[in-house]
Backbone as ProteinMPNN parsed JSONL, in Angstrom:
{"seq_chain_A": "MRRMMLFGWLVLAAAIAALGFVRLAPSDPLDWNTQPEFTEDKEFRGGVFRVVRAGPDGLERFHRIASTAPRTSVLAGGPDDGMVTYITRTQVLGFPDYTTAAQDGDLLKVYARLRFGRSDLGANKERINGWLAEMEDGPQAASAGE", "coords_chain_A": {"N_chain_A": [[33.263, 13.233, -27.982], [34.171, 11.499, -26.055], [33.398, 12.803, -23.709], [30.615, 12.633, -23.891], [30.276, 9.901, -23.61], [31.212, 9.528, -21.005], [29.316, 11.096, -19.669], [27.015, 9.6, -20.218], [27.589, 7.209, -18.803], [27.634, 8.252, -16.195], [24.953, 9.084, -15.913], [23.689, 6.597, -16.101], [24.769, 5.329, -13.813], [23.681, 6.994, -11.818], [20.953, 6.471, -12.166], [20.828, 3.754, -11.493], [21.63, 3.921, -8.812], [19.492, 5.426, -7.764], [17.316, 3.676, -8.187], [18.174, 1.565, -6.6], [18.042, 2.785, -4.094], [15.257, 3.191, -3.873], [14.395, 0.547, -3.805], [15.737, -0.492, -1.551], [15.383, 1.218, 0.609], [14.789, 1.757, 4.039], [11.822, 0.847, 5.866], [10.199, 2.28, 8.324], [8.233, 1.083, 10.866], [7.027, 2.778, 12.754], [6.595, 5.095, 11.355], [4.855, 4.328, 9.291], [2.833, 2.562, 10.142], [0.19, 3.69, 10.775], [-2.796, 5.692, 10.844], [-4.694, 8.369, 9.497], [-7.458, 10.218, 10.91], [-10.493, 9.418, 9.517], [-13.746, 9.312, 8.015], [-15.13, 8.671, 5.792], [-15.106, 7.53, 2.333], [-12.345, 8.479, 0.277], [-10.432, 9.808, -2.367], [-7.177, 10.46, -3.591], [-4.281, 11.863, -5.276], [-2.072, 10.211, -4.666], [-3.104, 7.947, -3.489], [-5.686, 6.3, -1.542], [-8.569, 6.38, 0.614], [-10.672, 4.116, 2.271], [-13.778, 3.27, 3.685], [-15.535, 0.739, 5.077], [-18.411, -1.113, 5.913], [-17.865, -3.888, 7.465], [-18.292, -5.71, 9.448], [-17.46, -7.247, 12.655], [-15.314, -8.945, 12.169], [-13.958, -8.007, 10.023], [-11.309, -7.021, 9.616], [-9.778, -9.324, 9.988], [-10.629, -10.904, 7.812], [-9.865, -9.237, 5.69], [-7.116, -9.247, 6.114], [-6.439, -11.912, 5.517], [-6.704, -11.885, 2.757], [-5.044, -9.718, 1.872], [-2.499, -10.382, 2.92], [-1.741, -12.533, 1.424], [-1.471, -11.61, -1.093], [0.178, -10.942, -4.235], [3.591, -9.884, -4.128], [3.341, -8.6, -1.68], [3.798, -7.843, 1.726], [3.678, -8.08, 5.321], [4.232, -5.244, 7.234], [3.886, -4.216, 9.829], [2.024, -4.848, 12.848], [-1.136, -6.634, 13.214], [-4.118, -8.656, 12.873], [-4.955, -9.166, 15.537], [-3.989, -6.948, 16.834], [-5.609, -4.973, 15.961], [-4.918, -3.324, 13.898], [-3.157, -3.31, 10.827], [-0.306, -2.973, 8.764], [0.715, -3.098, 5.431], [3.199, -3.709, 2.926], [3.298, -3.273, -0.472], [4.913, -4.005, -3.404], [5.777, -2.65, -6.618], [5.827, -4.516, -9.664], [8.022, -4.418, -11.557], [9.956, -2.291, -10.953], [9.92, -2.192, -8.192], [8.788, -0.244, -6.514], [7.528, 0.912, -3.41], [4.264, 0.651, -1.991], [2.097, 1.553, 0.63], [-0.278, 0.069, 2.741], [-2.622, 0.517, 5.189], [-4.755, -1.056, 7.343], [-7.5, -0.918, 9.525], [-9.556, -1.973, 12.223], [-12.579, -0.652, 13.306], [-14.892, -0.879, 15.365], [-17.677, -2.088, 13.713], [-16.723, -1.201, 11.367], [-14.35, -1.246, 8.721], [-11.426, 0.351, 8.103], [-9.449, 1.503, 5.566], [-6.38, 2.594, 4.413], [-4.485, 3.497, 1.814], [-1.42, 4.284, 0.305], [1.215, 5.903, -1.584], [4.833, 5.852, -1.447], [7.009, 7.069, -2.76], [7.159, 9.697, -5.1], [4.452, 11.483, -6.778], [2.05, 10.652, -7.851], [0.2, 7.672, -8.098], [-0.941, 6.627, -10.28], [-3.44, 5.472, -10.007], [-3.059, 2.945, -8.953], [-3.139, 2.144, -6.208], [-5.859, 2.533, -5.592], [-7.071, 0.708, -7.37], [-5.986, -1.741, -6.43], [-6.893, -1.837, -3.71], [-9.683, -1.665, -4.017], [-10.025, -4.067, -5.361], [-9.197, -5.971, -3.402], [-11.149, -5.478, -1.446], [-13.435, -6.182, -2.877], [-12.94, -8.91, -3.145], [-13.288, -9.647, -0.495], [-16.053, -9.251, -0.208], [-16.987, -11.197, -1.915], [-16.303, -13.479, -0.603], [-17.05, -16.406, 1.515], [-17.811, -15.592, 4.059], [-18.883, -13.13, 3.824], [-21.643, -12.849, 3.481], [-22.674, -13.535, 5.98], [-21.607, -11.499, 7.515], [-23.059, -9.247, 6.914], [-25.484, -9.65, 8.103]], "CA_chain_A": [[32.703, 11.887, -27.903], [34.541, 10.922, -24.762], [32.547, 13.437, -22.694], [29.27, 12.052, -24.016], [30.355, 8.553, -23.053], [31.308, 9.71, -19.562], [28.01, 11.571, -19.225], [26.12, 8.44, -20.282], [27.902, 6.323, -17.671], [27.187, 8.927, -14.967], [23.489, 8.999, -15.87], [23.363, 5.202, -15.798], [25.11, 5.092, -12.403], [22.696, 7.71, -11.001], [19.684, 5.739, -12.264], [20.971, 2.526, -10.699], [21.639, 4.322, -7.398], [18.123, 5.819, -7.4], [16.495, 2.46, -8.102], [18.627, 0.836, -5.414], [17.48, 3.457, -2.921], [13.817, 2.89, -3.833], [14.223, -0.864, -3.447], [16.354, -0.852, -0.278], [15.113, 2.206, 1.657], [14.113, 1.133, 5.179], [10.44, 1.236, 6.162], [10.041, 2.328, 9.769], [6.831, 0.854, 11.248], [6.483, 3.929, 13.49], [6.175, 6.082, 10.361], [3.873, 3.849, 8.332], [1.718, 1.835, 10.779], [-0.647, 4.74, 11.329], [-3.893, 6.121, 9.986], [-5.357, 9.609, 9.891], [-8.883, 10.061, 11.198], [-11.385, 9.663, 8.389], [-15.032, 8.649, 8.222], [-15.75, 8.369, 4.509], [-14.187, 7.25, 1.237], [-11.685, 9.629, -0.322], [-9.361, 9.487, -3.302], [-6.213, 11.522, -3.828], [-3.326, 11.457, -6.32], [-1.134, 9.183, -4.243], [-3.713, 6.835, -2.785], [-7.127, 6.213, -1.335], [-9.162, 5.955, 1.889], [-11.929, 3.388, 2.123], [-14.469, 2.917, 4.919], [-16.462, -0.316, 4.69], [-19.072, -1.837, 6.999], [-17.409, -5.253, 7.209], [-18.542, -6.557, 10.601], [-16.361, -7.281, 13.626], [-14.189, -9.761, 11.691], [-13.526, -7.443, 8.745], [-9.851, -6.947, 9.507], [-9.258, -10.691, 9.814], [-10.89, -11.319, 6.429], [-9.004, -8.409, 4.846], [-5.745, -9.72, 6.314], [-6.249, -13.157, 4.764], [-6.565, -11.549, 1.338], [-3.887, -8.848, 1.65], [-1.224, -11.023, 3.266], [-1.397, -13.54, 0.408], [-1.423, -10.946, -2.399], [1.524, -10.924, -4.818], [4.543, -8.822, -3.791], [2.839, -7.915, -0.488], [4.241, -8.398, 3.0], [3.24, -7.327, 6.499], [5.264, -4.4, 7.837], [3.663, -4.099, 11.273], [0.684, -5.107, 13.354], [-1.836, -7.853, 12.87], [-5.538, -8.583, 13.234], [-5.119, -9.11, 16.994], [-3.648, -5.59, 17.257], [-6.641, -4.06, 15.475], [-4.398, -2.561, 12.768], [-2.063, -3.966, 10.099], [0.238, -2.233, 7.63], [1.317, -3.953, 4.414], [3.967, -3.096, 1.843], [3.141, -3.921, -1.768], [5.898, -3.432, -4.325], [5.479, -2.805, -8.033], [6.464, -5.715, -10.195], [9.279, -4.236, -12.265], [10.941, -1.444, -10.277], [9.888, -2.419, -6.747], [8.322, 0.908, -5.74], [6.654, 0.469, -2.325], [3.013, 1.287, -1.595], [1.756, 1.142, 1.99], [-1.704, -0.042, 3.022], [-2.916, 0.308, 6.6], [-6.157, -1.412, 7.572], [-7.815, -0.904, 10.957], [-10.924, -2.297, 12.622], [-13.194, 0.365, 14.158], [-16.233, -1.43, 15.554], [-18.043, -2.873, 12.534], [-16.133, -0.573, 10.184], [-12.975, -1.502, 8.321], [-10.87, 1.555, 7.505], [-8.27, 1.145, 4.779], [-5.639, 3.765, 3.948], [-3.419, 3.056, 0.923], [-0.693, 5.436, -0.221], [2.539, 5.652, -2.134], [5.938, 6.43, -0.687], [7.816, 7.908, -3.635], [6.455, 10.29, -6.229], [3.252, 12.281, -6.518], [0.857, 9.953, -8.314], [0.365, 6.224, -8.257], [-1.689, 6.289, -11.495], [-4.613, 4.684, -9.644], [-2.692, 1.58, -8.552], [-3.65, 1.848, -4.863], [-7.316, 2.427, -5.695], [-7.395, -0.554, -8.034], [-5.643, -2.849, -5.551], [-7.765, -1.871, -2.536], [-11.023, -2.04, -4.474], [-9.985, -5.506, -5.653], [-9.176, -6.72, -2.142], [-12.466, -5.339, -0.799], [-14.365, -6.997, -3.662], [-12.698, -10.307, -2.746], [-13.922, -9.836, 0.822], [-17.489, -9.352, -0.416], [-17.265, -12.451, -2.607], [-15.95, -14.606, 0.268], [-18.168, -17.087, 2.138], [-18.234, -14.959, 5.295], [-19.446, -11.808, 3.54], [-23.091, -12.872, 3.682], [-22.971, -13.55, 7.415], [-21.19, -10.238, 8.113], [-24.099, -8.257, 6.686], [-26.698, -9.972, 8.867]], "C_chain_A": [[32.962, 11.271, -26.53], [33.686, 11.5, -23.626], [31.134, 12.878, -22.715], [29.237, 10.654, -23.4], [30.411, 8.62, -21.524], [29.968, 10.158, -18.988], [27.003, 10.417, -19.202], [26.333, 7.487, -19.111], [27.453, 6.936, -16.342], [25.67, 8.878, -14.811], [23.057, 7.573, -15.508], [23.639, 4.881, -14.323], [24.104, 5.779, -11.479], [21.353, 6.982, -11.012], [19.731, 4.46, -11.427], [20.962, 2.85, -9.213], [20.232, 4.696, -6.93], [17.223, 4.599, -7.259], [16.894, 1.603, -6.907], [18.074, 1.451, -4.146], [16.0, 3.14, -2.775], [13.596, 1.47, -3.322], [14.681, -1.16, -2.02], [16.088, 0.131, 0.859], [14.361, 1.548, 2.808], [12.71, 1.692, 5.37], [10.251, 1.15, 7.663], [8.569, 2.136, 10.134], [6.22, 2.035, 12.007], [6.004, 5.016, 12.537], [4.969, 5.623, 9.552], [2.688, 3.125, 8.959], [0.838, 2.822, 11.542], [-1.737, 5.091, 10.333], [-4.398, 7.477, 10.435], [-6.819, 9.311, 10.228], [-9.677, 10.363, 9.931], [-12.636, 8.826, 8.572], [-15.73, 8.304, 6.918], [-14.676, 8.132, 3.453], [-13.613, 8.547, 0.68], [-10.588, 9.129, -1.248], [-8.462, 10.699, -3.451], [-5.148, 10.989, -4.767], [-2.425, 10.298, -5.919], [-1.767, 8.02, -3.519], [-5.202, 6.98, -2.587], [-7.436, 5.879, 0.122], [-10.422, 5.175, 1.551], [-12.464, 3.082, 3.514], [-15.58, 1.955, 4.532], [-17.091, -0.925, 5.934], [-18.826, -3.327, 6.739], [-17.71, -6.203, 8.363], [-17.315, -6.639, 11.492], [-15.156, -8.107, 13.185], [-13.634, -9.24, 10.367], [-12.024, -7.407, 8.575], [-9.246, -8.334, 9.319], [-9.449, -11.167, 8.376], [-10.018, -10.531, 5.454], [-7.56, -8.907, 4.921], [-5.475, -11.012, 5.535], [-6.023, -12.877, 3.283], [-5.265, -10.772, 1.093], [-2.565, -9.574, 1.89], [-0.812, -12.103, 2.273], [-1.327, -12.926, -0.991], [0.018, -10.937, -2.918], [2.319, -9.693, -4.387], [4.118, -8.014, -2.572], [3.34, -8.63, 0.755], [3.736, -7.507, 4.132], [4.428, -6.539, 7.035], [5.114, -4.378, 9.346], [2.218, -4.44, 11.608], [0.137, -6.447, 12.922], [-3.288, -7.72, 13.282], [-5.776, -8.497, 14.743], [-4.801, -7.731, 17.56], [-4.711, -4.573, 16.851], [-6.193, -3.216, 14.306], [-3.211, -3.304, 12.163], [-1.612, -3.048, 8.967], [1.0, -3.202, 6.732], [2.156, -3.104, 3.471], [3.717, -3.937, 0.599], [4.087, -3.224, -2.726], [5.47, -3.657, -5.774], [6.336, -3.924, -8.613], [7.851, -5.46, -10.783], [10.313, -3.471, -11.431], [10.933, -1.577, -8.758], [9.498, -1.209, -5.923], [7.364, 0.436, -4.653], [5.384, 1.319, -2.208], [2.661, 0.719, -0.232], [0.242, 1.133, 2.147], [-1.86, -0.331, 4.501], [-4.41, 0.066, 6.736], [-6.386, -1.498, 9.074], [-9.287, -1.226, 11.169], [-11.407, -1.214, 13.579], [-14.645, -0.029, 14.356], [-16.558, -2.355, 14.396], [-17.437, -2.313, 11.248], [-14.692, -1.042, 9.982], [-12.508, -0.243, 7.615], [-9.543, 1.209, 6.85], [-7.665, 2.419, 4.193], [-4.461, 3.27, 3.129], [-2.753, 4.273, 0.307], [0.672, 5.018, -0.742], [3.599, 6.247, -1.223], [6.735, 7.422, -1.526], [6.962, 8.438, -4.772], [5.212, 11.052, -5.8], [1.983, 11.554, -6.895], [1.168, 8.476, -8.463], [-0.386, 5.707, -9.48], [-2.869, 5.355, -11.203], [-4.317, 3.284, -9.142], [-3.238, 1.228, -7.169], [-5.162, 1.671, -4.883], [-7.725, 1.077, -6.285], [-7.127, -1.746, -7.11], [-6.618, -2.955, -4.372], [-9.183, -2.234, -2.933], [-11.096, -3.526, -4.801], [-10.0, -6.352, -4.396], [-10.529, -6.648, -1.442], [-13.527, -6.134, -1.552], [-14.185, -8.475, -3.336], [-13.337, -10.61, -1.394], [-15.423, -10.034, 0.665], [-17.867, -10.675, -1.058], [-17.021, -13.675, -1.724], [-17.165, -15.19, 0.964], [-18.668, -16.396, 3.4], [-18.897, -13.602, 5.064], [-20.946, -11.779, 3.81], [-23.425, -12.829, 5.175], [-22.582, -12.244, 8.091], [-22.264, -9.181, 7.975], [-25.344, -8.499, 7.5], [-26.654, -9.445, 10.267]], "O_chain_A": [[32.1, 10.623, -25.937], [33.3, 10.784, -22.703], [30.528, 12.674, -21.662], [28.265, 10.283, -22.742], [29.733, 7.854, -20.838], [29.534, 9.662, -17.948], [26.227, 10.288, -18.255], [25.373, 7.015, -18.501], [26.953, 6.23, -15.467], [25.16, 8.657, -13.713], [22.155, 7.384, -14.693], [22.825, 4.232, -13.667], [23.713, 5.206, -10.462], [20.69, 6.888, -9.979], [18.768, 4.132, -10.733], [20.347, 2.126, -8.43], [19.824, 4.328, -5.828], [16.449, 4.506, -6.306], [16.04, 0.984, -6.274], [17.681, 0.736, -3.224], [15.534, 2.85, -1.673], [12.71, 1.229, -2.501], [14.078, -1.994, -1.344], [16.535, -0.108, 1.98], [13.38, 0.843, 2.569], [12.445, 2.857, 5.074], [10.153, 0.053, 8.215], [7.735, 2.954, 9.747], [5.014, 2.267, 11.911], [5.1, 5.779, 12.876], [4.141, 6.447, 9.164], [1.62, 3.082, 8.349], [0.754, 2.795, 12.769], [-1.619, 4.823, 9.138], [-4.52, 7.72, 11.635], [-7.342, 8.259, 9.862], [-9.544, 11.438, 9.347], [-12.603, 7.767, 9.199], [-16.807, 7.709, 6.931], [-13.508, 8.476, 3.638], [-14.293, 9.571, 0.616], [-9.903, 8.15, -0.95], [-8.935, 11.836, -3.439], [-5.107, 9.788, -5.034], [-2.055, 9.485, -6.767], [-1.053, 7.176, -2.979], [-5.892, 7.67, -3.338], [-6.666, 5.183, 0.784], [-11.156, 5.545, 0.635], [-11.715, 2.689, 4.408], [-16.466, 2.305, 3.753], [-16.391, -1.223, 6.902], [-19.49, -3.942, 5.905], [-17.41, -7.393, 8.265], [-16.246, -6.153, 11.124], [-14.081, -7.981, 13.771], [-12.917, -9.958, 9.669], [-11.514, -7.73, 7.503], [-8.291, -8.49, 8.558], [-8.545, -11.761, 7.789], [-9.489, -11.099, 4.498], [-6.868, -8.977, 3.905], [-4.398, -11.178, 4.961], [-5.234, -13.563, 2.633], [-4.482, -11.127, 0.212], [-1.613, -9.391, 1.131], [0.338, -12.543, 2.277], [-1.142, -13.647, -1.971], [0.964, -10.925, -2.132], [1.773, -8.594, -4.294], [4.501, -6.851, -2.445], [3.314, -9.858, 0.834], [3.41, -6.338, 3.925], [5.501, -7.097, 7.264], [6.101, -4.505, 10.071], [1.32, -4.334, 10.773], [0.841, -7.278, 12.348], [-3.651, -6.766, 13.971], [-6.707, -7.821, 15.18], [-5.281, -7.374, 18.636], [-4.713, -3.443, 17.339], [-6.993, -2.457, 13.759], [-2.372, -3.853, 12.877], [-2.435, -2.425, 8.296], [1.81, -4.007, 7.193], [1.863, -1.93, 3.246], [3.9, -5.154, 0.611], [4.069, -2.0, -2.849], [4.89, -4.686, -6.121], [7.419, -4.229, -8.114], [8.772, -6.233, -10.52], [11.425, -3.957, -11.228], [11.864, -1.112, -8.101], [9.839, -1.141, -4.742], [6.47, -0.363, -4.935], [5.429, 2.545, -2.314], [2.897, -0.46, 0.035], [-0.439, 2.074, 1.737], [-1.303, -1.302, 5.014], [-5.227, 0.878, 6.301], [-5.58, -2.073, 9.806], [-10.149, -0.806, 10.397], [-10.724, -0.892, 14.552], [-15.526, 0.418, 13.622], [-15.814, -3.296, 14.119], [-17.616, -2.882, 10.172], [-13.931, -1.21, 10.934], [-13.12, 0.188, 6.638], [-8.632, 0.688, 7.494], [-8.357, 3.216, 3.558], [-3.53, 2.683, 3.68], [-3.431, 5.188, -0.161], [1.205, 3.96, -0.407], [3.297, 7.048, -0.338], [7.093, 8.498, -1.046], [6.142, 7.715, -5.337], [4.958, 11.239, -4.61], [0.931, 11.816, -6.312], [2.252, 8.087, -8.896], [-0.464, 4.498, -9.699], [-3.25, 4.545, -12.048], [-5.245, 2.505, -8.923], [-3.749, 0.125, -6.975], [-5.687, 0.752, -4.253], [-8.609, 0.398, -5.764], [-7.949, -2.657, -7.02], [-7.112, -4.041, -4.072], [-9.825, -3.034, -2.253], [-12.113, -4.171, -4.546], [-10.728, -7.341, -4.32], [-11.004, -7.649, -0.906], [-14.426, -6.701, -0.932], [-15.165, -9.215, -3.257], [-13.864, -11.701, -1.179], [-16.007, -10.89, 1.329], [-18.936, -11.22, -0.784], [-17.47, -14.776, -2.044], [-18.214, -14.546, 1.007], [-19.823, -16.583, 3.785], [-19.414, -12.994, 6.001], [-21.464, -10.784, 4.317], [-24.368, -12.149, 5.578], [-23.149, -11.897, 9.127], [-22.376, -8.301, 8.829], [-26.196, -7.614, 7.58], [-27.602, -9.636, 11.029]]}, "name": "protein", "num_of_chains": 1, "seq": "MRRMMLFGWLVLAAAIAALGFVRLAPSDPLDWNTQPEFTEDKEFRGGVFRVVRAGPDGLERFHRIASTAPRTSVLAGGPDDGMVTYITRTQVLGFPDYTTAAQDGDLLKVYARLRFGRSDLGANKERINGWLAEMEDGPQAASAGE"}
């Protein structure tokens, strides 16, 4: 019985340490404020690429939406830099997802991915599609298409 109790405490301590690492692990902007070259939409188990014709102010409009989203903060960059990386954390456990958005002429390129694990269960896809839909619904969306 005593061994089972000790084992239980060790498992609990390991779980707390793992969750603490996930929550407190440093995010180096040099590692995350980057984008691979891509020219079309793509989905993968840990994230998504999106390429949208958003006009020359697409990154500014995206930034207004992303920077005010719940549990989301800017890691590096800004609209004036032409690229911004955001960290969005899950509500309960605080797992970080990284989203990098870059302006490329009239195209907005968005790269969202997880940091820990193999699958995000579609969370990045859902979030990015939602942010892009908000951009389309905004008052400047009509003028961007003209």
